[in-house]
Short mmCIF file of C-alpha atoms in Angstrom, two decimals:
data_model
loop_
_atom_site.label_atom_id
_atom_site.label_comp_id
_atom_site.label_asym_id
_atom_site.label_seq_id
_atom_site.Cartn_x
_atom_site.Cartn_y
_atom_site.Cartn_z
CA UNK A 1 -29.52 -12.78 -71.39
CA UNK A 2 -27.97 -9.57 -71.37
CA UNK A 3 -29.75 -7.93 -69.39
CA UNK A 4 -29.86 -10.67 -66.51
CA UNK A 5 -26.15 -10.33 -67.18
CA UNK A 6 -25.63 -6.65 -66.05
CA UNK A 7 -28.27 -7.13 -63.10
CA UNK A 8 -26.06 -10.07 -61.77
CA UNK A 9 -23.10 -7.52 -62.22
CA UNK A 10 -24.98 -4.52 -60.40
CA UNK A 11 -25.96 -7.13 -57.87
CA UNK A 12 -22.41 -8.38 -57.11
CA UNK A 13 -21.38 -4.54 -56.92
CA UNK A 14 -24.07 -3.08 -55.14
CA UNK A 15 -23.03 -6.36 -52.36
CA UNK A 16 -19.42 -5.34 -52.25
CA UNK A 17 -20.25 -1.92 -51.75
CA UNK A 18 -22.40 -2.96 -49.12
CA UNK A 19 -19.44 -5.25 -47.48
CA UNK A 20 -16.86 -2.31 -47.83
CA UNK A 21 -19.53 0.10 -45.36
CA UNK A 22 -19.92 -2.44 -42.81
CA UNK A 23 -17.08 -1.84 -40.69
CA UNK A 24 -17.84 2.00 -40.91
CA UNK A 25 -21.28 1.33 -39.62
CA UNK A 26 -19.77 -0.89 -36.93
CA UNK A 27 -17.60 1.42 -35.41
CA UNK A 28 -19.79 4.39 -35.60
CA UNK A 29 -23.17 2.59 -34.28
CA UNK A 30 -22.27 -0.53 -33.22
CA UNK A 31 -25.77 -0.80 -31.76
CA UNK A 32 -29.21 1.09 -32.67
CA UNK A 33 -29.85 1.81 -29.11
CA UNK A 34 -31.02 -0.11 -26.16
CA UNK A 35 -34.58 -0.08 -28.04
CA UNK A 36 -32.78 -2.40 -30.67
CA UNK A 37 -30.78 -4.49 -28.90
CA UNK A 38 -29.04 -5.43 -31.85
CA UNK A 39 -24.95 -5.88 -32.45
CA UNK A 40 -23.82 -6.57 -35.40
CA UNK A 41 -19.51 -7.09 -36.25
CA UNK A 42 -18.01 -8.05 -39.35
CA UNK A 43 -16.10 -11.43 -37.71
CA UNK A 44 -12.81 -12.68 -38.96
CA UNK A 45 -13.34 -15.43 -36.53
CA UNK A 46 -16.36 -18.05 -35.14
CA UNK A 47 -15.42 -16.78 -31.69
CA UNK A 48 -14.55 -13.73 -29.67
CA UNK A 49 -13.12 -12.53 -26.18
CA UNK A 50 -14.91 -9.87 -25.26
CA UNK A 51 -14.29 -6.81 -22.72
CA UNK A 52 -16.34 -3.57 -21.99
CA UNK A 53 -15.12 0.02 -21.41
CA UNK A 54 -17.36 2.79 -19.65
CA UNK A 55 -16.90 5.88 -18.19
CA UNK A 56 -17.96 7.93 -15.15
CA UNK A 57 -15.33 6.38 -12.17
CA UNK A 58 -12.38 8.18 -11.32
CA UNK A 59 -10.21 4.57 -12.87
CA UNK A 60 -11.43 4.82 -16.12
CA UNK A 61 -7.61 5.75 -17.83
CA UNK A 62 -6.65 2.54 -15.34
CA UNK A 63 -9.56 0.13 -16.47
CA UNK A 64 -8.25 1.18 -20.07
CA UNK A 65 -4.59 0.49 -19.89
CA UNK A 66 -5.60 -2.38 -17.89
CA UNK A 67 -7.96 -4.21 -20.79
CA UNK A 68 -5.30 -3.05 -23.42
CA UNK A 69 -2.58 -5.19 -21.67
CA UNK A 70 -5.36 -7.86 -21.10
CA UNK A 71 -6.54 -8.20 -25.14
CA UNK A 72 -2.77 -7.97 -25.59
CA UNK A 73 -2.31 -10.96 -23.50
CA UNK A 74 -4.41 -12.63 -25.42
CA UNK A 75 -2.79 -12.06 -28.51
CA UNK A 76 0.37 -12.97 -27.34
CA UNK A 77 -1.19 -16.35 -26.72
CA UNK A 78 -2.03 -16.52 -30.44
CA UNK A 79 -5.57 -16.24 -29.61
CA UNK A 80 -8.21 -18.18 -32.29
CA UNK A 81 -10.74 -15.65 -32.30
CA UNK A 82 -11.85 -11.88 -32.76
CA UNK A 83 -10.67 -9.56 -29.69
CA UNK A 84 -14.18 -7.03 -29.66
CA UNK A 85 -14.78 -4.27 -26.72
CA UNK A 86 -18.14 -3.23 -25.51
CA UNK A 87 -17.64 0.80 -25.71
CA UNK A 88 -20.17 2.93 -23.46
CA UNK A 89 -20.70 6.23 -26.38
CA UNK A 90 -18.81 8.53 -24.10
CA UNK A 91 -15.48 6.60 -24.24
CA UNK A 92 -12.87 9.04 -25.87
CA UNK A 93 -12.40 8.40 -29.41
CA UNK A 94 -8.68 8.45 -28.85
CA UNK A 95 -8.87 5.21 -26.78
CA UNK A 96 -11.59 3.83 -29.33
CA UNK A 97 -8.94 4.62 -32.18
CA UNK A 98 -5.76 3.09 -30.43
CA UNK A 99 -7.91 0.20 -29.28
CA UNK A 100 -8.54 -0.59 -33.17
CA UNK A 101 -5.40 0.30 -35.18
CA UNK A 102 -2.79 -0.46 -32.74
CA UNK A 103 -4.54 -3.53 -30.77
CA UNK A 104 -6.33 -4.91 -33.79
CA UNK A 105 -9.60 -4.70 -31.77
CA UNK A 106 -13.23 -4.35 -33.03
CA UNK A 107 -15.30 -1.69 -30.86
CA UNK A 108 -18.76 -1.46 -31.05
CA UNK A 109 -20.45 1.62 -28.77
CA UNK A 110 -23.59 1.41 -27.06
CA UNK A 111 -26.36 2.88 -25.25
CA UNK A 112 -25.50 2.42 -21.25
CA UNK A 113 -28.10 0.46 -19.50
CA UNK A 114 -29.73 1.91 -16.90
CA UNK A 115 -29.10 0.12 -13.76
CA UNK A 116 -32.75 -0.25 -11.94
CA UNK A 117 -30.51 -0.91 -8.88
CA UNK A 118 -29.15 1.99 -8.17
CA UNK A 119 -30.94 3.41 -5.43
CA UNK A 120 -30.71 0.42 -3.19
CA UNK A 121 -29.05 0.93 0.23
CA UNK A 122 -25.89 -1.26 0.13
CA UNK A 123 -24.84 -0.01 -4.04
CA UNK A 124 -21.90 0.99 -4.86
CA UNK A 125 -21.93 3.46 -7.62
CA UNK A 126 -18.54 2.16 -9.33
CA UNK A 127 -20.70 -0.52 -10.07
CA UNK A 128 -23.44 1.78 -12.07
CA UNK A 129 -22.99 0.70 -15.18
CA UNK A 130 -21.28 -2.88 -15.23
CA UNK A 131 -24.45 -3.95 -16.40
CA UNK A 132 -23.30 -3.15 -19.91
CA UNK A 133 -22.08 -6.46 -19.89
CA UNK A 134 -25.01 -7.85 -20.92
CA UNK A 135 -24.85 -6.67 -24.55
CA UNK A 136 -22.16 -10.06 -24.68
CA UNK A 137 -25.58 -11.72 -25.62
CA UNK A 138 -26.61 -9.48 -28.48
CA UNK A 139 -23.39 -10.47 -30.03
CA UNK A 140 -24.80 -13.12 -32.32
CA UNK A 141 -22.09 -13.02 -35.15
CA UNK A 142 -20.27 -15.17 -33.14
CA UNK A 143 -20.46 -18.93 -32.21
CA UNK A 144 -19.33 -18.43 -27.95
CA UNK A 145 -18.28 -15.40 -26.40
CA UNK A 146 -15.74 -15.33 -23.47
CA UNK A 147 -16.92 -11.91 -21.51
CA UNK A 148 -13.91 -10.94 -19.40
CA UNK A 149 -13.08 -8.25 -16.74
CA UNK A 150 -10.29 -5.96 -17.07
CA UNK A 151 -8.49 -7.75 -14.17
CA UNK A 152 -7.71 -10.49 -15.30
CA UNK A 153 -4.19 -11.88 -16.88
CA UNK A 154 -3.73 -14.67 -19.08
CA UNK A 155 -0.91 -16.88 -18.84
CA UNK A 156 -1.52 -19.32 -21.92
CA UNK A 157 -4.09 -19.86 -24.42
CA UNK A 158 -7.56 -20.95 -23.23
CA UNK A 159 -9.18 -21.13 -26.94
CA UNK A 160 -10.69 -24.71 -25.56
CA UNK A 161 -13.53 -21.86 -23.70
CA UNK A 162 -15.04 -21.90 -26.51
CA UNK A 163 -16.12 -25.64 -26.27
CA UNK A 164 -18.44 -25.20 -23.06
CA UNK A 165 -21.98 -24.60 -23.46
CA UNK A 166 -24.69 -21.83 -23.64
CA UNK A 167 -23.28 -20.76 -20.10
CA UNK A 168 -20.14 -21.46 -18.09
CA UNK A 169 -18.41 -19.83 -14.96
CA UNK A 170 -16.15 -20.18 -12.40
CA UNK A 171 -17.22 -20.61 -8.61
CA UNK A 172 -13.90 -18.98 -6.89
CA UNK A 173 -16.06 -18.29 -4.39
CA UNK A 174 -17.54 -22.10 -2.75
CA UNK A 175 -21.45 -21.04 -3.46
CA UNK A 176 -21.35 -18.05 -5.77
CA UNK A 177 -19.81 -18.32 -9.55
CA UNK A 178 -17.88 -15.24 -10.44
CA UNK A 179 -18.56 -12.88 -13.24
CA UNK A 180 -14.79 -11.88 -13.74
CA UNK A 181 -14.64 -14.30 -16.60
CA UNK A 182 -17.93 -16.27 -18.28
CA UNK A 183 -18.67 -18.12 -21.11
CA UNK A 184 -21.67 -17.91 -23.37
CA UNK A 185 -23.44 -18.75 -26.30
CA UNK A 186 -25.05 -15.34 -27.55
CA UNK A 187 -28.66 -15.27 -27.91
CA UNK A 188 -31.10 -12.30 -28.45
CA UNK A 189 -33.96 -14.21 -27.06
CA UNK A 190 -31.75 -14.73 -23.50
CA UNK A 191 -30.54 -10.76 -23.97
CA UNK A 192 -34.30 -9.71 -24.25
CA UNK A 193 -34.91 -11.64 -21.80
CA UNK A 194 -32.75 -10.37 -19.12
CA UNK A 195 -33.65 -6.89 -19.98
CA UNK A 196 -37.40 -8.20 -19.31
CA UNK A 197 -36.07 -9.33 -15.73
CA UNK A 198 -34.28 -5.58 -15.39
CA UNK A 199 -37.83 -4.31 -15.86
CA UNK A 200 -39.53 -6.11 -13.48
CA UNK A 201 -37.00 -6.09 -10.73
CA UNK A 202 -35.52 -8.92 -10.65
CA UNK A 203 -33.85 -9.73 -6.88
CA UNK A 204 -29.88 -8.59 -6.91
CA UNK A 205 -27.52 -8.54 -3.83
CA UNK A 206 -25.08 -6.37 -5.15
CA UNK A 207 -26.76 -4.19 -7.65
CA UNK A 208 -24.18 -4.76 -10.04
CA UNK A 209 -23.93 -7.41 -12.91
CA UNK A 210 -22.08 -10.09 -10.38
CA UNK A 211 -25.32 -10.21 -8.35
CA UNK A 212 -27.69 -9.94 -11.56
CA UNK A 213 -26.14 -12.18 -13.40
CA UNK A 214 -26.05 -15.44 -10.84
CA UNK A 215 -29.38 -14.56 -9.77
CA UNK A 216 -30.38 -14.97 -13.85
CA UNK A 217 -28.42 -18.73 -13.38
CA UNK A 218 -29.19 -19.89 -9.87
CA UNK A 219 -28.65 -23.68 -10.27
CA UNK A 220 -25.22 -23.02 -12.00
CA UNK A 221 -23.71 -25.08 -8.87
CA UNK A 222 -25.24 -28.47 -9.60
CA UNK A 223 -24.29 -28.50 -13.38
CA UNK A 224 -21.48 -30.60 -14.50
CA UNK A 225 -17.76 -29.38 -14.52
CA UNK A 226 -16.49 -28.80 -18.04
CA UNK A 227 -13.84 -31.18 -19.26
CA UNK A 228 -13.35 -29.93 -23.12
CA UNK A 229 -13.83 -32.78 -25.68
CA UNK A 230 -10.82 -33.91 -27.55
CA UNK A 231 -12.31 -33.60 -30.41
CA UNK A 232 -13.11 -30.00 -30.58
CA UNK A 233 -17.12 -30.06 -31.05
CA UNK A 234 -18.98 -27.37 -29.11
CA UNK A 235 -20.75 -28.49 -26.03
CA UNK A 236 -24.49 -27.59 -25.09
CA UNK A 237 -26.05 -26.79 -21.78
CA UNK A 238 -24.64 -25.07 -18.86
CA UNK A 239 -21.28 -26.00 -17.07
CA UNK A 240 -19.43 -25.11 -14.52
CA UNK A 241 -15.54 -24.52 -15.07
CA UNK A 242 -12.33 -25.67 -13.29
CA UNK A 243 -11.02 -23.22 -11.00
CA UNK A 244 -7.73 -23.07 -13.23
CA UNK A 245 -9.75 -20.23 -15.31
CA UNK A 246 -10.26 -18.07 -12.46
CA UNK A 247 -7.30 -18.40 -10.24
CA UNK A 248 -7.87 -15.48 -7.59
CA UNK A 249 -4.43 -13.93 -6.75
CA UNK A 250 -5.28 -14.60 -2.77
CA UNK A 251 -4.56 -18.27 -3.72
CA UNK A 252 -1.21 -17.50 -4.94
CA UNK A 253 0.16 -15.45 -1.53
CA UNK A 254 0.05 -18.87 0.83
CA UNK A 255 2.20 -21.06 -1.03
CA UNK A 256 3.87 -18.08 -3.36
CA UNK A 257 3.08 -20.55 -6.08
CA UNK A 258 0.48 -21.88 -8.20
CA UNK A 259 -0.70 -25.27 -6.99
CA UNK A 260 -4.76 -25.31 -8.33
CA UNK A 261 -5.53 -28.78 -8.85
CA UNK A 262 -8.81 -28.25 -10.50
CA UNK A 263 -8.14 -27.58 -14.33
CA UNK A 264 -5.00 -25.68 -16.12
CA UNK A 265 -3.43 -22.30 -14.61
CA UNK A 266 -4.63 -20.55 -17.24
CA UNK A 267 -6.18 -17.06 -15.69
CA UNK A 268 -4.92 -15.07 -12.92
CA UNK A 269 -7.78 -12.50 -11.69
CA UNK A 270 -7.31 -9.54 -9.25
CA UNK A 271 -10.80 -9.21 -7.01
CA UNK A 272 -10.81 -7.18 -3.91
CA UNK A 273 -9.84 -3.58 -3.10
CA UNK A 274 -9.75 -1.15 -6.53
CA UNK A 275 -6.74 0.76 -4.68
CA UNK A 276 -4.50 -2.44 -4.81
CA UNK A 277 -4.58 -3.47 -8.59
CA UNK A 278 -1.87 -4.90 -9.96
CA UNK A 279 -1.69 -2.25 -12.01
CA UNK A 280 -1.20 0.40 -9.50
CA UNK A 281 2.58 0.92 -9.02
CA UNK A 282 2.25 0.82 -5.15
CA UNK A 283 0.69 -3.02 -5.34
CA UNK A 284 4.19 -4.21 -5.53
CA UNK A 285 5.52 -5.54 -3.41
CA UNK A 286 2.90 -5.69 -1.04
CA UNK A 287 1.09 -7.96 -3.65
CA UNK A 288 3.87 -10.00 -5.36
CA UNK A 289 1.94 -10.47 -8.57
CA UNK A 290 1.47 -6.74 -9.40
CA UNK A 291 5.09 -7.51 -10.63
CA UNK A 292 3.90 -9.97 -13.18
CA UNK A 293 1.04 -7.82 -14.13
CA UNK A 294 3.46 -4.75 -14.94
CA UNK A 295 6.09 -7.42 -17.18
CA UNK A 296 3.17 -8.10 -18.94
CA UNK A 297 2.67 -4.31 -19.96
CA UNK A 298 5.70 -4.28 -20.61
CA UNK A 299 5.98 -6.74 -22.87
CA UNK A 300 2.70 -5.52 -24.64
CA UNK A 301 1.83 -2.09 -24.71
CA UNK A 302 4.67 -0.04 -22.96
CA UNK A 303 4.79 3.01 -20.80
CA UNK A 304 5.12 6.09 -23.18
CA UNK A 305 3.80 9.30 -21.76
CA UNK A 306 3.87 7.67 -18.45
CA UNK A 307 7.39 6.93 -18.34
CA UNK A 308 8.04 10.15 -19.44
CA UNK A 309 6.52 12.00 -16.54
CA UNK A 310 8.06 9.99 -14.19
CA UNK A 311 11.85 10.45 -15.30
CA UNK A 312 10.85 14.31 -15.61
CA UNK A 313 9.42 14.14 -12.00
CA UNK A 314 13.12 12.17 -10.97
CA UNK A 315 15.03 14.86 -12.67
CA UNK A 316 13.44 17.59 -10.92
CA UNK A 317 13.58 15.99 -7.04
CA UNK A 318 17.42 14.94 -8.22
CA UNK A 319 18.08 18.56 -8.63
CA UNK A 320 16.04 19.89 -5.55
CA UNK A 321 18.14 17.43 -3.67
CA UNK A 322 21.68 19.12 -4.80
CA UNK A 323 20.59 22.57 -4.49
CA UNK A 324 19.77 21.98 -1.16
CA UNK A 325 22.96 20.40 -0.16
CA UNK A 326 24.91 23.16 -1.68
CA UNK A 327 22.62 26.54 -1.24
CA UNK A 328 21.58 25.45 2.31
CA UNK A 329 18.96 27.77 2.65
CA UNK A 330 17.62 28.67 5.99
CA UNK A 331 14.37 30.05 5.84
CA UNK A 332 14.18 30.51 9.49
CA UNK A 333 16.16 33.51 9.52
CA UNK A 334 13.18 35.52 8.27
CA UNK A 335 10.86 34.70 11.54
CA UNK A 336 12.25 36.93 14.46
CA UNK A 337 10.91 36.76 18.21
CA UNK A 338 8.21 38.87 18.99
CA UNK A 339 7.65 40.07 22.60
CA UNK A 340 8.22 36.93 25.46
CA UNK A 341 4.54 36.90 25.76
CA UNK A 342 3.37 35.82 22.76
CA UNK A 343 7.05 33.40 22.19
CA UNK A 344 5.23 30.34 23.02
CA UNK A 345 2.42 30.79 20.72
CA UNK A 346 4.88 31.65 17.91
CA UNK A 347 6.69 28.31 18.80
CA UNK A 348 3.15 26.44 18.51
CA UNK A 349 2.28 27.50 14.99
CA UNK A 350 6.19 26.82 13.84
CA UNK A 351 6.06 23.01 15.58
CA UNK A 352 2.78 22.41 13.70
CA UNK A 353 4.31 24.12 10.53
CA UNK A 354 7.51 21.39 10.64
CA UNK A 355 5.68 18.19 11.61
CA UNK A 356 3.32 18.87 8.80
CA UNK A 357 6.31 19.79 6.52
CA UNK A 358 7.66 16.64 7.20
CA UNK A 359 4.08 14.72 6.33
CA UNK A 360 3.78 16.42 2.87
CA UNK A 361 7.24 15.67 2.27
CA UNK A 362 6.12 11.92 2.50
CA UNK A 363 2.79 12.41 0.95
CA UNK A 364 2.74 14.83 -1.85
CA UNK A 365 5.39 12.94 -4.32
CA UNK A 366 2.80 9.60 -3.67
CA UNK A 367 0.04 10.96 -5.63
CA UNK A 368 2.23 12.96 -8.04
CA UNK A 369 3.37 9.92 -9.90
CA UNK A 370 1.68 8.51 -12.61
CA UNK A 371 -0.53 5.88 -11.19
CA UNK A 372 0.10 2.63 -13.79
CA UNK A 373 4.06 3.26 -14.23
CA UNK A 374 6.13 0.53 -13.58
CA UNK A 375 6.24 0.03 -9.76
CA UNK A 376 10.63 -0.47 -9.68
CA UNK A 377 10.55 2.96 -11.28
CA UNK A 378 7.31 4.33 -9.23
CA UNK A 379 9.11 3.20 -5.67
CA UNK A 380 12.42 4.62 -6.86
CA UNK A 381 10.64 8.44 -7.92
CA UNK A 382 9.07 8.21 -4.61
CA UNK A 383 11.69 7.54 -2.77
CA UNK A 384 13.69 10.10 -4.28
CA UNK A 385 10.93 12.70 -4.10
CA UNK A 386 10.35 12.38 -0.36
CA UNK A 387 14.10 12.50 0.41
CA UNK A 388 14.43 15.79 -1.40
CA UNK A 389 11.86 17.58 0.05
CA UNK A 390 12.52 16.33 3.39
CA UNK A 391 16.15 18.21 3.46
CA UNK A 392 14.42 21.23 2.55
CA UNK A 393 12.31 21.52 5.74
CA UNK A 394 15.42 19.75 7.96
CA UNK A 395 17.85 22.73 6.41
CA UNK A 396 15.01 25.00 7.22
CA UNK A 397 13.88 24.31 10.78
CA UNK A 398 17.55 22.68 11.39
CA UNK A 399 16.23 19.85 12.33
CA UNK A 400 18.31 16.49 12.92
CA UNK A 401 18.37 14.91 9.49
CA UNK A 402 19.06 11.02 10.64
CA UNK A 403 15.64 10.90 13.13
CA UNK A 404 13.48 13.55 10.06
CA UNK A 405 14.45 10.46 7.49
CA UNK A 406 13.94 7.22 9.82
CA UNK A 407 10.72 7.23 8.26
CA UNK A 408 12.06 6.93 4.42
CA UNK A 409 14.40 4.51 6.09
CA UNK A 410 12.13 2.25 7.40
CA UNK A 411 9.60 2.58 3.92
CA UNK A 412 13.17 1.14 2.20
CA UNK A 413 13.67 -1.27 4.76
CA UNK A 414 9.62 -2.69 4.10
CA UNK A 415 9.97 -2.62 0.56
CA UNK A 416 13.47 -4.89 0.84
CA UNK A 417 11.79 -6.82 3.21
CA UNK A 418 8.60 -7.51 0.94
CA UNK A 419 10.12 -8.16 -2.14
CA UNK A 420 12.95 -10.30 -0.97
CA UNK A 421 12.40 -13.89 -3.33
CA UNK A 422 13.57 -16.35 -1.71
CA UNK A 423 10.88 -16.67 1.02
CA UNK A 424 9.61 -20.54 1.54
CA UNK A 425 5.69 -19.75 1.64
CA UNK A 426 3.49 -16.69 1.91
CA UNK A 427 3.62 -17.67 5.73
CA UNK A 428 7.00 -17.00 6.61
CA UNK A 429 7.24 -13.74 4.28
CA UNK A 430 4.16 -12.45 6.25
CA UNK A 431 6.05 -13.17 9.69
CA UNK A 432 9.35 -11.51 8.19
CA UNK A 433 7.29 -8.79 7.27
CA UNK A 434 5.71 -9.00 10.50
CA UNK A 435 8.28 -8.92 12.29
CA UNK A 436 10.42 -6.32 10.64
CA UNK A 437 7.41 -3.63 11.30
CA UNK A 438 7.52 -4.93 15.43
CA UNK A 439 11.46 -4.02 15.76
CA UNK A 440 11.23 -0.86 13.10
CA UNK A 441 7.94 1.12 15.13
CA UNK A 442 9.88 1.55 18.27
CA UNK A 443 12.24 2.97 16.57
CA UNK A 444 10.49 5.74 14.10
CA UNK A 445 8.58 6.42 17.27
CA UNK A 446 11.92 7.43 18.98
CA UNK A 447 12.91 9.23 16.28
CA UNK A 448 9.48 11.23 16.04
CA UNK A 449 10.31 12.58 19.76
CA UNK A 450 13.73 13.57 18.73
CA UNK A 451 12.40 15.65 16.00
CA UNK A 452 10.20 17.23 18.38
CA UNK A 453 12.86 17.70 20.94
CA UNK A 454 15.10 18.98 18.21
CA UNK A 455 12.92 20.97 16.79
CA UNK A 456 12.27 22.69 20.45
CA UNK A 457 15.87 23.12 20.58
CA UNK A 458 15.94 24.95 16.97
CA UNK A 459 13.35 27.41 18.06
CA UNK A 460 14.75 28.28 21.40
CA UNK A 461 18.04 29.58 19.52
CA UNK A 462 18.93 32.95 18.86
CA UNK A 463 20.21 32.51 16.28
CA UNK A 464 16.86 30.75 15.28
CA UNK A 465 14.74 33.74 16.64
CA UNK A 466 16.57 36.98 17.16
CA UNK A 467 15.27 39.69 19.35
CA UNK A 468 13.63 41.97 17.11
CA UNK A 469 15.44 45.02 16.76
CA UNK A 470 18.72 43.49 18.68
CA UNK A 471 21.75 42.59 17.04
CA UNK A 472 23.20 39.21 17.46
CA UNK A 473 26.70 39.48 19.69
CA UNK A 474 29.80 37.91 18.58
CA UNK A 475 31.66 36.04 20.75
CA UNK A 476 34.96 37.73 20.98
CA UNK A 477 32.16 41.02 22.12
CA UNK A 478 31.36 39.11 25.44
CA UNK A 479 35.23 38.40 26.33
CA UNK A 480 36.34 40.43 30.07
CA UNK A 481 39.22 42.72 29.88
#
């Protein structure tokens, strides 16, 4: 009796010794390899929404602030299951680490899978490696899995997902179910499987997991739409969803409201061109939601660093601006007029030299601030940042400083114009907007050819370009006595 005594004891200790390495092994392999296929997570819940994270695109810090503020969302919503992120190996261990202790996320890193695809004539290599999303079947700890993109934005709880069957997705698009946001039941035999179908080239459009993925499904379109069951059992088989879980933001621009009939307003999701994602600061207010997006952060993770390097950026163009309204400088005194022959060449190269001082003065500060900062204080550095270094080249080429900053005039006049909130419909804001561009060209136009003619004016000074070796006259010098 003893003795079966202190084995149950070495037994019970030797198992909670086993339970306390777990989540080390978890977040250091997460998966044996591809070879293995196997994921295994120490679950606090029967479910999970799940997001991936890869590198090797020149978003990747976006993609990861972005799917922080999404799992965020989600908690927010008081979310009834495990928040877990698919982590390519090569994904810094500083995101990995502020993705577990200050998100409450489980990570598990994995082996990329190579994308057979890849050398097909229409791929496009941001694509390369969405195919990781497959490992959302090896999860088998859970019950359903919710596989999300990083674009999308949840405005309540959608915990009844986790009712629908062994596949469900959304058909945004009238003949093609989107990939943006799926349900699943995980399954190694259906992961092995599609990895079989990746081996023997199995047809894809896109090469990407979109085009894999409804090729794997291809009779998702005549399955039943999911209603969830009131009384909370799991359903089987394969369903499609209402269009309330995938509500792409192009729906929301017509009316400037939600009105989707099909399901609750549940998920807003941002498809279409990388460059305008609503978490790019420059998305508002051409895309009204980017504004909703950026609250969200707000509300969730912050700005921190970000912030930082904007209001530094501000306080440097703030004092640009007043030194050059009180030091004046006029570099132009250092060019002097070489013999007549070669004045009109000399005018050239200083014409070309001011009209492209005036485009960097509009470009540069655009890609100097931080890309994800709030777009009311993005628009406002920008503005500033232009303005400043525009007065530097008017001071210098003395150029007329109303027609130089029509331009920055007209950029505050479109972003009025576009986030004015009161418009009826997205129809009449895109005919304000329309309209406000038809009376403004003319005008910048104008103002372009005064700069020029200004600018000819400037150079043909003498004071601009003195003689060399000639001393400029004073006035009183050429008075008859």
């Amino acid at each position: 009796m003893g003795n079966k005594s202190d084995d149950h004891h070495i037994e019970r200790r030797f198992g909670f010794l086993l339970l306390g390495f777990l989540p080390l092994l978890v977040n250091i392999g997460g998966v044996n390899g591809v070879e293995d296929h196997q994921i295994s997570v120490v679950r606090q819940h029967r479910n999970a929404y799940v997001a991936m994270m890869y590198m090797g695109t020149p978003r990747d810090y976006e993609f990861y602030v972005a799917t922080r503020v999404m799992l965020r969302s989600l908690a927010n919503h008081k979310a009834d299951a495990d928040l877990v992120v698919i982590a390519s190996i090569d994904v810094p261990r500083s995101w990995i680490q502020t993705l577990e202790k200050e998100d409450g996320v489980k990570v598990v890193r994995v082996e990329n899978v190579d994308n057979p695809y890849k050398k097909q004539a229409n791929f496009d290599r941001r694509f390369k490696l969405t195919l990781n999303k497959l490992y959302a079947w090896s999860l088998v700890n859970y019950d359903r899995v919710v596989m999300l993109d990083s674009d999308n934005l949840f405005l309540q709880n959608t915990d009844e997902l986790f009712q629908c069957g062994q596949f469900c997705a959304v058909f945004i698009n009238p003949c093609i179910f989107h990939t943006g946001l799926f349900v699943l039941q995980p399954s190694m035999k259906v992961f092995k499987e599609m990895l079989h179908q990746l081996e023997i080239g199995q047809k894809n459009p896109d090469g990407a997991d979109q085009g894999f993925i409804t090729g794997y499904f291809p009779d998702l379109l005549d399955r039943p739409m999911f209603y969830p069951p009131s009384n909370g059992t799991k359903l089987l088989g394969l369903y499609r969803l209402p269009l309330g879980y995938q509500m792409d933001h192009s729906y929301y621009y017509l009316q400037l409201r939600w009105s989707i009939p099909c399901g609750p307003n549940s998920v807003i999701t941002f498809p279409g061109a990388p460059w305008l994602k609503p978490w790019y600061w420059w998305s508002w207010p051409v895309l009204p939601l980017g504004l909703m997006w950026h609250n969200q952060r707000l509300q969730t993770i912050g700005y921190g660093p970000e912030m930082l390097l904007a209001l530094a950026q501000s306080a440097i163009y703030l004092s640009v601006l007043i030194m050059t309204l009180l030091i004046r400088p006029n570099m132009s005194k250092l060019c002097y007029r070489q013999p007549d022959k070669s004045l009109s060449l000399l005018q050239a190269g200083l014409k070309m030299i001011a009209m492209w001082s005036i485009l960097t003065a509009y470009v540069v500060p655009f890609f100097l601030i931080p890309k994800t900062v709030h777009p009311l204080l993005g628009w406002m550095v920008y503005l500033l940042g232009s303005a400043a270094l525009n007065l530097i080249v008017i001071n210098v080429f003395l150029l007329p400083a109303l027609h130089v900053l029509m331009p920055w005039i007209g950029i505050s006049g479109a972003l009025v114009v576009m986030a004015y909130p009161w418009y009826s419909n997205g129809v009449i804001r895109a005919l304000a907007v329309f309209f406000y561009a038809f009376c403004c060209a003319p005008i910048v136009w104008g103002s372009l050819k005064k700069v020029v003619a200004g600018l000819q004016v400037s150079l043909e000074r003498e004071a601009f370009l003195p003689k060399m070796g000639d001393s400029p006259r004073l006035p009183q010098f050429n008075k008859q006595f």
